[in-house]
JSON list of C-alpha atoms and ligand atoms in Angstrom, two decimals:
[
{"chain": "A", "resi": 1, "resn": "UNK", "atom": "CA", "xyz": [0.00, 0.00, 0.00]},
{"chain": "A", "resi": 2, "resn": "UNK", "atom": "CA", "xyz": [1.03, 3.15, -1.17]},
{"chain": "A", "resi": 3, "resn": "UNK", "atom": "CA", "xyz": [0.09, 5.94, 1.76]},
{"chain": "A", "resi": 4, "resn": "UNK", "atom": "CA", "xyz": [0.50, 9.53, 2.74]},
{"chain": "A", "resi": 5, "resn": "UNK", "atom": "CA", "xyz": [0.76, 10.89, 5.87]},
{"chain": "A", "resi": 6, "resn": "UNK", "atom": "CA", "xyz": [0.43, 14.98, 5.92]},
{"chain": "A", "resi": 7, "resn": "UNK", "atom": "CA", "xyz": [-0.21, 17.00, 9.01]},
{"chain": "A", "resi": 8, "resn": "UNK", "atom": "CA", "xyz": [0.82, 20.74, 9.81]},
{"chain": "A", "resi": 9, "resn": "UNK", "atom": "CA", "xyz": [4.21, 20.73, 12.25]},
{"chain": "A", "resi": 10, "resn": "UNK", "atom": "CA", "xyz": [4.19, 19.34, 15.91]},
{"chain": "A", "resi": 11, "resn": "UNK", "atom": "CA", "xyz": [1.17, 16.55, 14.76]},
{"chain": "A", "resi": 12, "resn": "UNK", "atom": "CA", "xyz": [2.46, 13.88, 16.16]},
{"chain": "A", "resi": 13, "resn": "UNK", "atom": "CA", "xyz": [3.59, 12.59, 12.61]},
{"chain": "A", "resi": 14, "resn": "UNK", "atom": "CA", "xyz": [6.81, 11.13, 13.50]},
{"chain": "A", "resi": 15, "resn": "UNK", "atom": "CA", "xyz": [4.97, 8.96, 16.49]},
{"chain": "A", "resi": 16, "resn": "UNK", "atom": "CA", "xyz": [2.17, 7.51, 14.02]},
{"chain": "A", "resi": 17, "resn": "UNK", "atom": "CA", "xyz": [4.75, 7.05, 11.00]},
{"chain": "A", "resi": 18, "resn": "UNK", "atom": "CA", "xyz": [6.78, 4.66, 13.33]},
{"chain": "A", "resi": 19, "resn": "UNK", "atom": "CA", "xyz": [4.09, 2.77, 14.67]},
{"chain": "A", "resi": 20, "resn": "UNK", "atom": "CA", "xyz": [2.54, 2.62, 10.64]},
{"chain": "A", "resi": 21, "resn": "UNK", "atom": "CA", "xyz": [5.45, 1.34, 9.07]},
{"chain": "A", "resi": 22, "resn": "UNK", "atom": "CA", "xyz": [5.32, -1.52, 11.65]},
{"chain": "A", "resi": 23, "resn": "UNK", "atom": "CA", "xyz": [1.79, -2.27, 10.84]},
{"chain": "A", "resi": 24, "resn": "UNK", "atom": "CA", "xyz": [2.71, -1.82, 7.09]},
{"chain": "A", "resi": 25, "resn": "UNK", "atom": "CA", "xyz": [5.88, -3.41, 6.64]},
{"chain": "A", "resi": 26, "resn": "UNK", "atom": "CA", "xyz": [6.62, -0.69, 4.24]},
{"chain": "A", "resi": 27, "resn": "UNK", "atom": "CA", "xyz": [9.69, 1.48, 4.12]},
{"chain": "A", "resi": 28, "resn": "UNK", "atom": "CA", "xyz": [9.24, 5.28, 5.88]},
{"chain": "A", "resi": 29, "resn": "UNK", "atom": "CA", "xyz": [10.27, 7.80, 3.45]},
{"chain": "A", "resi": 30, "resn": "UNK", "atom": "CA", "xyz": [10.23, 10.97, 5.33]},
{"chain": "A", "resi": 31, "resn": "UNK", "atom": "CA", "xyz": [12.08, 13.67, 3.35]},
{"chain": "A", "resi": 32, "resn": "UNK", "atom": "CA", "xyz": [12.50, 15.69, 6.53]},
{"chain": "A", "resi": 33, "resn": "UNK", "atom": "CA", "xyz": [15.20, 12.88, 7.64]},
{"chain": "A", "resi": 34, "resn": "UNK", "atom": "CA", "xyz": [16.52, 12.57, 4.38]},
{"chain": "A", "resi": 35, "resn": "UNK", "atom": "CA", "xyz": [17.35, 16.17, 3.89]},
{"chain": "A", "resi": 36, "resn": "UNK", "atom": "CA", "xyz": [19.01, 16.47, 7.23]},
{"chain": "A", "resi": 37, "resn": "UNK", "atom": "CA", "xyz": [21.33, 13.47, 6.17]},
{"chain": "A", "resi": 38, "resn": "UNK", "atom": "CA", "xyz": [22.06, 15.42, 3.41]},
{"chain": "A", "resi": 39, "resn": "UNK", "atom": "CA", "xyz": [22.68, 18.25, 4.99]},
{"chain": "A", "resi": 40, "resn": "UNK", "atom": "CA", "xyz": [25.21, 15.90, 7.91]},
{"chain": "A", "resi": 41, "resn": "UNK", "atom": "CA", "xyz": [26.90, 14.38, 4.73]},
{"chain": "A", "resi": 42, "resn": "UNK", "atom": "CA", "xyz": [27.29, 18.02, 3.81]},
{"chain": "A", "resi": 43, "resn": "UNK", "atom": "CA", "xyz": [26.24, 17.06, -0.01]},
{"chain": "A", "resi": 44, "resn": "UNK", "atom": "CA", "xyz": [26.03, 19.66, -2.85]},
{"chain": "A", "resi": 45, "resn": "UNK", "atom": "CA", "xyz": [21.98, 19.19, -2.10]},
{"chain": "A", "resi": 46, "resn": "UNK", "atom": "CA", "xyz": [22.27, 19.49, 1.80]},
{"chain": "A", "resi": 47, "resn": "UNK", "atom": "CA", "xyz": [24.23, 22.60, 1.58]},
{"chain": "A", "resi": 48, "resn": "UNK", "atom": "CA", "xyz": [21.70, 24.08, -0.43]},
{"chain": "A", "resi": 49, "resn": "UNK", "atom": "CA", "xyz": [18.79, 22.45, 1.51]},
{"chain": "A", "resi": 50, "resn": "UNK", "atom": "CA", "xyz": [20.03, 23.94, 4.60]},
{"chain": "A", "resi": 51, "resn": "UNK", "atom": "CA", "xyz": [19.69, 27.63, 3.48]},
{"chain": "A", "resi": 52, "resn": "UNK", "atom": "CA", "xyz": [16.03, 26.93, 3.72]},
{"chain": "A", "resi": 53, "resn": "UNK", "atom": "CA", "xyz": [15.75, 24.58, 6.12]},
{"chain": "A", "resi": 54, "resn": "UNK", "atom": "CA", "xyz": [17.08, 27.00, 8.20]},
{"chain": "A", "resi": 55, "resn": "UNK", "atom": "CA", "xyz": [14.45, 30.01, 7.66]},
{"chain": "A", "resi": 56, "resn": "UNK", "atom": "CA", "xyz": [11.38, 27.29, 7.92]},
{"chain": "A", "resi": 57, "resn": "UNK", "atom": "CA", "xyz": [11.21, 27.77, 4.25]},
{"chain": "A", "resi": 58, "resn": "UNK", "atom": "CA", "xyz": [10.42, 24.95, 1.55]},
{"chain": "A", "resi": 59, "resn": "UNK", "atom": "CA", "xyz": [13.40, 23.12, -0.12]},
{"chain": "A", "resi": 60, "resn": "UNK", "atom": "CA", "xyz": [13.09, 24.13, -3.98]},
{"chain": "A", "resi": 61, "resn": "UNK", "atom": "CA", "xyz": [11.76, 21.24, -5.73]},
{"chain": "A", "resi": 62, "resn": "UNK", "atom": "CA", "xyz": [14.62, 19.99, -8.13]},
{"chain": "A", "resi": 63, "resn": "UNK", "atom": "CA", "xyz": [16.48, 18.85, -4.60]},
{"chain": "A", "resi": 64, "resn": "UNK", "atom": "CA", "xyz": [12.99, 17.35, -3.17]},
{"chain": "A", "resi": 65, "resn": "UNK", "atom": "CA", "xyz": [11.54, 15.93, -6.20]},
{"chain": "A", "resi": 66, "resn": "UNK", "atom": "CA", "xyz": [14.86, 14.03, -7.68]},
{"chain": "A", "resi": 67, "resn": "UNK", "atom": "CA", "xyz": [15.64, 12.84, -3.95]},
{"chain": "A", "resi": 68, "resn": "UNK", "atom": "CA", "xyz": [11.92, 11.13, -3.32]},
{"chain": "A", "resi": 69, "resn": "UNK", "atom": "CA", "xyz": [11.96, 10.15, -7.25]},
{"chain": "A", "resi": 70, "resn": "UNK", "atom": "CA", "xyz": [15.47, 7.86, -6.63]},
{"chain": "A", "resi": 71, "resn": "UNK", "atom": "CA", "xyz": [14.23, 6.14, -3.33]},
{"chain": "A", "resi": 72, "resn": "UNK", "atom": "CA", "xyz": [10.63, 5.51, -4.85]},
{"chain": "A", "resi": 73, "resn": "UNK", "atom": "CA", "xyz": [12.75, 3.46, -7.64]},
{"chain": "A", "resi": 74, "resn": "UNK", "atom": "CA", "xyz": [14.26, 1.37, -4.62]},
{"chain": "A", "resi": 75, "resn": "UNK", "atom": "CA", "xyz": [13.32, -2.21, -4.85]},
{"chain": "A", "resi": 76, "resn": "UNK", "atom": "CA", "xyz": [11.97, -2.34, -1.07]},
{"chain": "A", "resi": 77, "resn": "UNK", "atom": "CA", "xyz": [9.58, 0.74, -2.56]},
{"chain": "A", "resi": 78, "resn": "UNK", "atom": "CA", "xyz": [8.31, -1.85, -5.08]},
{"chain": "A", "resi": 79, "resn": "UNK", "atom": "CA", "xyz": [5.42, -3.34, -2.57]},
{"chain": "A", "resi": 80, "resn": "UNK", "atom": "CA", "xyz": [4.51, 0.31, -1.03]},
{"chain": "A", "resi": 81, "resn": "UNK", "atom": "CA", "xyz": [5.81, 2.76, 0.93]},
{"chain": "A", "resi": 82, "resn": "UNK", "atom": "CA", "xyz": [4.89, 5.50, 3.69]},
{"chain": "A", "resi": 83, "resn": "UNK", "atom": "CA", "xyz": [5.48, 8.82, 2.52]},
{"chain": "A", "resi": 84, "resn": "UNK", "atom": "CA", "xyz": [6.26, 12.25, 5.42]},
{"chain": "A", "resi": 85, "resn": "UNK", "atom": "CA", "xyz": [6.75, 15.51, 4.38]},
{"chain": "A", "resi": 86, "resn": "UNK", "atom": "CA", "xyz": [5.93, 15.12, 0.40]},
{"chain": "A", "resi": 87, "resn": "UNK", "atom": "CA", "xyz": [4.38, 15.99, -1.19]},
{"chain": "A", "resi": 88, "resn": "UNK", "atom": "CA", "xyz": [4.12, 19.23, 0.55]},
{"chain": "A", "resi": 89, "resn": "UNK", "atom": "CA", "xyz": [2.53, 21.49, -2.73]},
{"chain": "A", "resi": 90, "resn": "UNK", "atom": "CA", "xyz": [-0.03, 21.00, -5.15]},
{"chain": "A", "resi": 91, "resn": "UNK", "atom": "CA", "xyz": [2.96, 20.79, -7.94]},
{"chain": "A", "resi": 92, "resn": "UNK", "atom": "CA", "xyz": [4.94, 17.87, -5.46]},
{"chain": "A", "resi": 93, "resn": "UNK", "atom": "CA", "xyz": [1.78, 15.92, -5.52]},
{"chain": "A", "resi": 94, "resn": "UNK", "atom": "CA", "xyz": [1.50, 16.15, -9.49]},
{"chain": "A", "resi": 95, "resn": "UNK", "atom": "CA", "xyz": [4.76, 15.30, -10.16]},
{"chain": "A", "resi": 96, "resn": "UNK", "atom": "CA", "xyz": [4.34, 12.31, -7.40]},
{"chain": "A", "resi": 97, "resn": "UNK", "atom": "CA", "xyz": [1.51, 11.40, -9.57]},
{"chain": "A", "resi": 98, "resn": "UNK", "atom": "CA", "xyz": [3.22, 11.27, -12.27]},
{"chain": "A", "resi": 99, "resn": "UNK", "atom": "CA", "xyz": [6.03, 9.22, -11.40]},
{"chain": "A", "resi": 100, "resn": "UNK", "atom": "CA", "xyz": [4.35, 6.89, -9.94]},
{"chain": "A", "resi": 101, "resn": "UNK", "atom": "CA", "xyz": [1.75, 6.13, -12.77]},
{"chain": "A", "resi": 102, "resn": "UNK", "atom": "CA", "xyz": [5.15, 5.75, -15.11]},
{"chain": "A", "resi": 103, "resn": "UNK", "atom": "CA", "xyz": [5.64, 2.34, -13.39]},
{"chain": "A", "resi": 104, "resn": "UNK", "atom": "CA", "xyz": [1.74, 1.58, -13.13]},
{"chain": "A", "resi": 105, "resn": "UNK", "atom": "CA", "xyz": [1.34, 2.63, -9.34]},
{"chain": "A", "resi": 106, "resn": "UNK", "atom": "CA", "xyz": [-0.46, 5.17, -7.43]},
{"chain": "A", "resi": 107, "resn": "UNK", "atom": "CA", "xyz": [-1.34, 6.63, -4.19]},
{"chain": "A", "resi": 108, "resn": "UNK", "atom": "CA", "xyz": [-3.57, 4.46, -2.77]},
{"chain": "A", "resi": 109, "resn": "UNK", "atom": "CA", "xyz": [-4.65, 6.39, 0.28]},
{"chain": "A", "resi": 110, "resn": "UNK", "atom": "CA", "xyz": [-3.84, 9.85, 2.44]},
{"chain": "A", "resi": 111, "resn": "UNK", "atom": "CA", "xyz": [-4.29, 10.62, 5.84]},
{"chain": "A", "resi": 112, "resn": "UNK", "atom": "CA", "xyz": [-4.37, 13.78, 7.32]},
{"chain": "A", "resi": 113, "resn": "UNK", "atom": "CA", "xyz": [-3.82, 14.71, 10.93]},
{"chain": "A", "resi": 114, "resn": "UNK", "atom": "CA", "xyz": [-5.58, 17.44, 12.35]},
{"chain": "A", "resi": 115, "resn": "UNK", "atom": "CA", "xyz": [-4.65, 19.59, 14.94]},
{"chain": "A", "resi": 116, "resn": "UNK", "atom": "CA", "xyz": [-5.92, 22.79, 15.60]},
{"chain": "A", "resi": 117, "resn": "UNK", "atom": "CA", "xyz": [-3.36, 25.97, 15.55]},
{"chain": "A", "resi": 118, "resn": "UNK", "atom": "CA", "xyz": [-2.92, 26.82, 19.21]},
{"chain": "A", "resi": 119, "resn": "UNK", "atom": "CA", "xyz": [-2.41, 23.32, 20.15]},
{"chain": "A", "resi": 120, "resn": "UNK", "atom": "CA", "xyz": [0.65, 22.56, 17.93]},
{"chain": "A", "resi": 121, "resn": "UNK", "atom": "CA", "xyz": [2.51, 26.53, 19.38]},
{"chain": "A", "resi": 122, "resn": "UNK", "atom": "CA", "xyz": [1.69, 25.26, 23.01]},
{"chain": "A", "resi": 123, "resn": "UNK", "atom": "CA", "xyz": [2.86, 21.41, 22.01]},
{"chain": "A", "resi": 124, "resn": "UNK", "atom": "CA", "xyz": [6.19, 23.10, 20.65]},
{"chain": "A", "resi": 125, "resn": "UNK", "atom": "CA", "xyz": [6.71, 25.36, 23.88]},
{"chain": "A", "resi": 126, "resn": "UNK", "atom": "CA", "xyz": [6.33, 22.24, 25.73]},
{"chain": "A", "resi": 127, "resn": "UNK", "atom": "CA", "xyz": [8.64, 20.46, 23.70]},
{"chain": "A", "resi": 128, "resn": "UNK", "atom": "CA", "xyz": [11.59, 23.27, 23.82]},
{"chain": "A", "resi": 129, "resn": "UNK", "atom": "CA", "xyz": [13.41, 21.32, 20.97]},
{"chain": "A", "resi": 130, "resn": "UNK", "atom": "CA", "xyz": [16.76, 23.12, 19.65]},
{"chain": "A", "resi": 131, "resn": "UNK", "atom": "CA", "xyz": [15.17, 23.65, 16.64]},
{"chain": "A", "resi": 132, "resn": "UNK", "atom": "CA", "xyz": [12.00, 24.76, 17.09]},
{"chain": "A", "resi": 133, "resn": "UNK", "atom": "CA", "xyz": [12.37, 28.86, 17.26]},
{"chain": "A", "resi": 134, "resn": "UNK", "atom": "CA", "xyz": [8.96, 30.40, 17.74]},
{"chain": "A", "resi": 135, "resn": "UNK", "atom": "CA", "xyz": [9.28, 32.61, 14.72]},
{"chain": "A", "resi": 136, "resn": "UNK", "atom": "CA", "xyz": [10.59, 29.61, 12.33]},
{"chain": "A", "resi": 137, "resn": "UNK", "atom": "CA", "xyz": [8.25, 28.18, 13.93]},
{"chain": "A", "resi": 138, "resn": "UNK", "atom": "CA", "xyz": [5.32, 29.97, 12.95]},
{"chain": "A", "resi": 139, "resn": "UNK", "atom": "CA", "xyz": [6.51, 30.60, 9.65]},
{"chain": "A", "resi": 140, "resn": "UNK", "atom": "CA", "xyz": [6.58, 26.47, 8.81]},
{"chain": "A", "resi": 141, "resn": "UNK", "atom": "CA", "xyz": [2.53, 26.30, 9.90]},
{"chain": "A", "resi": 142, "resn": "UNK", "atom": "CA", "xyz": [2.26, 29.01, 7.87]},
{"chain": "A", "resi": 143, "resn": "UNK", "atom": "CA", "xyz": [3.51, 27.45, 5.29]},
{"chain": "A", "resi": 144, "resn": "UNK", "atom": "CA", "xyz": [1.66, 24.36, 6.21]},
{"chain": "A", "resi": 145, "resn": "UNK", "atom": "CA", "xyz": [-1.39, 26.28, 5.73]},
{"chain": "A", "resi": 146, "resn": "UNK", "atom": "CA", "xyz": [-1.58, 28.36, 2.27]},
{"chain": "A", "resi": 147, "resn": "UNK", "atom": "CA", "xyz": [1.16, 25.82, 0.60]},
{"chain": "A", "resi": 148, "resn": "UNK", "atom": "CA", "xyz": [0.15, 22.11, 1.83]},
{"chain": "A", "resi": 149, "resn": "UNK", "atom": "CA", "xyz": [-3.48, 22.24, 3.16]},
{"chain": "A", "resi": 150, "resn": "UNK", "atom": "CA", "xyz": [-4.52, 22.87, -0.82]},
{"chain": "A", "resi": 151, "resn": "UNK", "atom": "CA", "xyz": [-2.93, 18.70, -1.17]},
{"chain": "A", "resi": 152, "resn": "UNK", "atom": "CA", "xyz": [-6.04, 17.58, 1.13]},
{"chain": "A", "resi": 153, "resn": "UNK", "atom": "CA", "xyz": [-9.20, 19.47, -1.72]},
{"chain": "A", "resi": 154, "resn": "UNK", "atom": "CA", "xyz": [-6.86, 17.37, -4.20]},
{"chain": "A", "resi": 155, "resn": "UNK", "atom": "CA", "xyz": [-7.11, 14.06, -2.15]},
{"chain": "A", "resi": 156, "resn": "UNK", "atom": "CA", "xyz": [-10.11, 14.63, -1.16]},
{"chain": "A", "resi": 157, "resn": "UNK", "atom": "CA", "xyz": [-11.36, 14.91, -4.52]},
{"chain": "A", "resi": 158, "resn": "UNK", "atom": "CA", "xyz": [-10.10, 11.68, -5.84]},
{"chain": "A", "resi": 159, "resn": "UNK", "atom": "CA", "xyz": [-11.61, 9.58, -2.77]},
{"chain": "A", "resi": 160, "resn": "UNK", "atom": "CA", "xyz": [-8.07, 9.35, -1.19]},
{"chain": "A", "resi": 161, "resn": "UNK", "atom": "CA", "xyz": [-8.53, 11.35, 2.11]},
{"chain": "A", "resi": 162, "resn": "UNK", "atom": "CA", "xyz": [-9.31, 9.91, 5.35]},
{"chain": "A", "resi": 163, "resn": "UNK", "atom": "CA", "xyz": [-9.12, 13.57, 7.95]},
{"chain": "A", "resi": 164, "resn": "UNK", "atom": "CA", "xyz": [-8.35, 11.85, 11.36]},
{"chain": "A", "resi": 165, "resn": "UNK", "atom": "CA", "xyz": [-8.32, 13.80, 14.82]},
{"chain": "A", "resi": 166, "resn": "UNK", "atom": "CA", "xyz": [-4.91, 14.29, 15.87]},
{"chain": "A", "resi": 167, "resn": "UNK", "atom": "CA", "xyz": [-6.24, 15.23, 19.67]},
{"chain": "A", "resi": 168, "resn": "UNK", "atom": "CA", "xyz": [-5.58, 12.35, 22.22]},
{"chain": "A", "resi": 169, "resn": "UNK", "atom": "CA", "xyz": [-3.00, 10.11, 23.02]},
{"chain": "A", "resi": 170, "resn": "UNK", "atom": "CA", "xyz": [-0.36, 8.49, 20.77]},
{"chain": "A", "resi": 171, "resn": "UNK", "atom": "CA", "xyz": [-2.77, 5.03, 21.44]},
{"chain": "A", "resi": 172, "resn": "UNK", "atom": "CA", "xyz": [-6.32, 6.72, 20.26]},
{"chain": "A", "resi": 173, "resn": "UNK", "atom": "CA", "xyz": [-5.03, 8.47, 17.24]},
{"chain": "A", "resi": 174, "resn": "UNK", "atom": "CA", "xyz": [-3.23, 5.38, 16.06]},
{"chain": "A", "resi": 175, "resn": "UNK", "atom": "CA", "xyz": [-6.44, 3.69, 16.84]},
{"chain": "A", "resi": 176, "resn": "UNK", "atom": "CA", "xyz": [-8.37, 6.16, 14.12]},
{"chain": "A", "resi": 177, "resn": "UNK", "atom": "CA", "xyz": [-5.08, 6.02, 12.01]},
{"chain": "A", "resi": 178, "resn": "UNK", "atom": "CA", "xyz": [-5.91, 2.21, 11.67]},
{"chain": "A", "resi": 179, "resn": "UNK", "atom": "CA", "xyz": [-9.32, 2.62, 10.84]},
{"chain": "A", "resi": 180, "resn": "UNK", "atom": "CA", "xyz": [-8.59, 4.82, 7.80]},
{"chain": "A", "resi": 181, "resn": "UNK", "atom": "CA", "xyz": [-6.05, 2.16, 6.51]},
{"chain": "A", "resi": 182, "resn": "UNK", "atom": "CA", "xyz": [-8.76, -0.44, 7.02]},
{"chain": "A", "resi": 183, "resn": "UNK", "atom": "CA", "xyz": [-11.12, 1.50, 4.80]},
{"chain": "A", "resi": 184, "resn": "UNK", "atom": "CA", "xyz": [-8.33, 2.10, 2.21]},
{"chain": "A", "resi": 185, "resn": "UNK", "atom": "CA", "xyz": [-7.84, -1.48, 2.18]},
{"chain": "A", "resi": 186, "resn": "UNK", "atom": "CA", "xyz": [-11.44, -2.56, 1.64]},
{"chain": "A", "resi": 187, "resn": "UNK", "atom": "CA", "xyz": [-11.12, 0.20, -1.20]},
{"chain": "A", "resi": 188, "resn": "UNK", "atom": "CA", "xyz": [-8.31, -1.64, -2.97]},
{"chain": "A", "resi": 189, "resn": "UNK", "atom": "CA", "xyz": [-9.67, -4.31, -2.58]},
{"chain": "A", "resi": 190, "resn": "UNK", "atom": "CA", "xyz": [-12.95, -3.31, -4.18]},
{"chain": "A", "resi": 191, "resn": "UNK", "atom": "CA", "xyz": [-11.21, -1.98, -7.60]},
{"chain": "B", "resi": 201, "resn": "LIG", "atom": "P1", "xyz": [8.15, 19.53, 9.80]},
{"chain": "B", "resi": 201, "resn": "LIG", "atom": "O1", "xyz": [7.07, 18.62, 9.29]},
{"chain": "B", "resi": 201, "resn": "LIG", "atom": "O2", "xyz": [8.26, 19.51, 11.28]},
{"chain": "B", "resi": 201, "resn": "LIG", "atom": "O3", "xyz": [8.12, 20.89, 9.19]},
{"chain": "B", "resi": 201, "resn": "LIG", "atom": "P2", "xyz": [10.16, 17.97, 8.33]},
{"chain": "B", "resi": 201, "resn": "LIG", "atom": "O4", "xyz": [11.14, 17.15, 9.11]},
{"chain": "B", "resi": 201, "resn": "LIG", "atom": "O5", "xyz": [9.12, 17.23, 7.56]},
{"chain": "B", "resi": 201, "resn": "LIG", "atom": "O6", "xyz": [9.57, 18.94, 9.40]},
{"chain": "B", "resi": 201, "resn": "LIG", "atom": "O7", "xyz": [10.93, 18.93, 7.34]},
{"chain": "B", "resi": 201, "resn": "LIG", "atom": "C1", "xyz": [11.94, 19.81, 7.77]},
{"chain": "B", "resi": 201, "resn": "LIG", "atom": "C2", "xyz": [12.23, 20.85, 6.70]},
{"chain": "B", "resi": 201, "resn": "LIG", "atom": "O8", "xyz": [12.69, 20.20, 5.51]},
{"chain": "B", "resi": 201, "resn": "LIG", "atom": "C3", "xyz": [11.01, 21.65, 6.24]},
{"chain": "B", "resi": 201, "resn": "LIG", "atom": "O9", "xyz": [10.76, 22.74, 7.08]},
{"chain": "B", "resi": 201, "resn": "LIG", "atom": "C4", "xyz": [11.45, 22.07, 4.82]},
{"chain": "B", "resi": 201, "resn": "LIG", "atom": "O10", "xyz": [12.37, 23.13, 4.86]},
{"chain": "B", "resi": 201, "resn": "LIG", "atom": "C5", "xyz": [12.20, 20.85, 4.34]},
{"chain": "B", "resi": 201, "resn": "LIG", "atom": "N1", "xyz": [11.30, 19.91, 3.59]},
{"chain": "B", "resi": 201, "resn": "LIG", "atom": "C6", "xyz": [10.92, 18.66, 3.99]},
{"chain": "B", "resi": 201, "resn": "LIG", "atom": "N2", "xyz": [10.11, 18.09, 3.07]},
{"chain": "B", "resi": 201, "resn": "LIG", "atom": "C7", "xyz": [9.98, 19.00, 2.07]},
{"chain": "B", "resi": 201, "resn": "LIG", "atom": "C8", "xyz": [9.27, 19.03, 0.83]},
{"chain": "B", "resi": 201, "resn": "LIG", "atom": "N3", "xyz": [8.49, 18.00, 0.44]},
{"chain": "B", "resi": 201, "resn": "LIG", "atom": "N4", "xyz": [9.38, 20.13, 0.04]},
{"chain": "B", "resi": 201, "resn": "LIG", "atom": "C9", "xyz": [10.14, 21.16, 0.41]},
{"chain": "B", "resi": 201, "resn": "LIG", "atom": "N5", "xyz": [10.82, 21.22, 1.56]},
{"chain": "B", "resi": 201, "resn": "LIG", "atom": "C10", "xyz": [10.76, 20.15, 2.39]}
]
């Protein structure tokens, strides 16, 4: 199964991608991880990725787009993957789209985590991490908002989105996150 997970920053993502790929036995393919590997190995890509990264801003899409395109041609990619992080813009998920029906696949399913606004500024004060400025902060749910929300009227529009509640603990929203993958299953299942 091919699946998307997209939620604004401070969702909870990274807790229900781990606990998904288990349940999956798919590969994660979180491009947040695999810029910041990048940017360790001090690539070309990471170097430029970084200058971004760094103002909460998006990573221009050659770097993004050629990065996800290799590791989609992996051979563990060949029976599904997770996807975090992309596509992140209308364009990202048209161009995932499109390489994906080049070798007769698609996105099977996408499931969006909701949390409301002030609940992901106090989870990040709670949190402290390093790299979570307030300002940068602010800037990448921004960001979320006018450049990846428009992803879930395109999902949504092709029968692909399952919205889930992102309020509770990690336990309940896995609970709903299960659910949605049952349904997507059934879907499959029907073509
Ligand atoms: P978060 O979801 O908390 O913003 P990620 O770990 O997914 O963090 O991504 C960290 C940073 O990497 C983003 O703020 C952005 O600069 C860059 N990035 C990750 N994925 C993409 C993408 N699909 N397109 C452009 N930039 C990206």
């Amino acid at each position: 199964m091919r699946l998307i997970l997209i939620g604004p920053p401070g969702a909870g993502k990274g807790t229900q991608c781990q606990r998904l790929v288990e349940l999956l036995r798919v590969p994660h393919l979180s491009t947040g991880e695999m810029l910041r590997a990048e940017v360790r190995s001090a690539t070309t890509a990471g170097r430029e990725a970084a200058r971004f990264m760094d103002q909460g801003q998006l990573v221009p899409d050659p770097i993004i787009v050629g990065m996800v395109s290799r590791r989609l041609q992996a051979p563990d990619c060949r029976g599904g993957c997770l996807l975090d992080g992309f596509p992140r813009t209308l364009h990202q998920a048209e161009t995932l789209d499109d390489l994906l029906e080049r070798r007769a696949m698609s996105v099977d399913g996408v499931i969006e985590l909701a949390v409301p606004r002030d609940e992901l500024v106090r989870r990040m004060l709670a949190r402290g991490r390093e790299d979570d400025d307030p300002e940068i902060f602010a800037k990448r749910i921004s960001s979320f908002e006018v450049q990846t929300a428009p992803l879930l009227d395109y999902y949504g529009r092709q029968g692909k989105l399952a919205s889930i509640d992102g309020l509770g603990t990690a336990d309940e929203i896995f609970e709903r996150v299960r659910a949605a993958v049952r349904r997507f299953d059934r879907t499959l299942r029907g073509r």
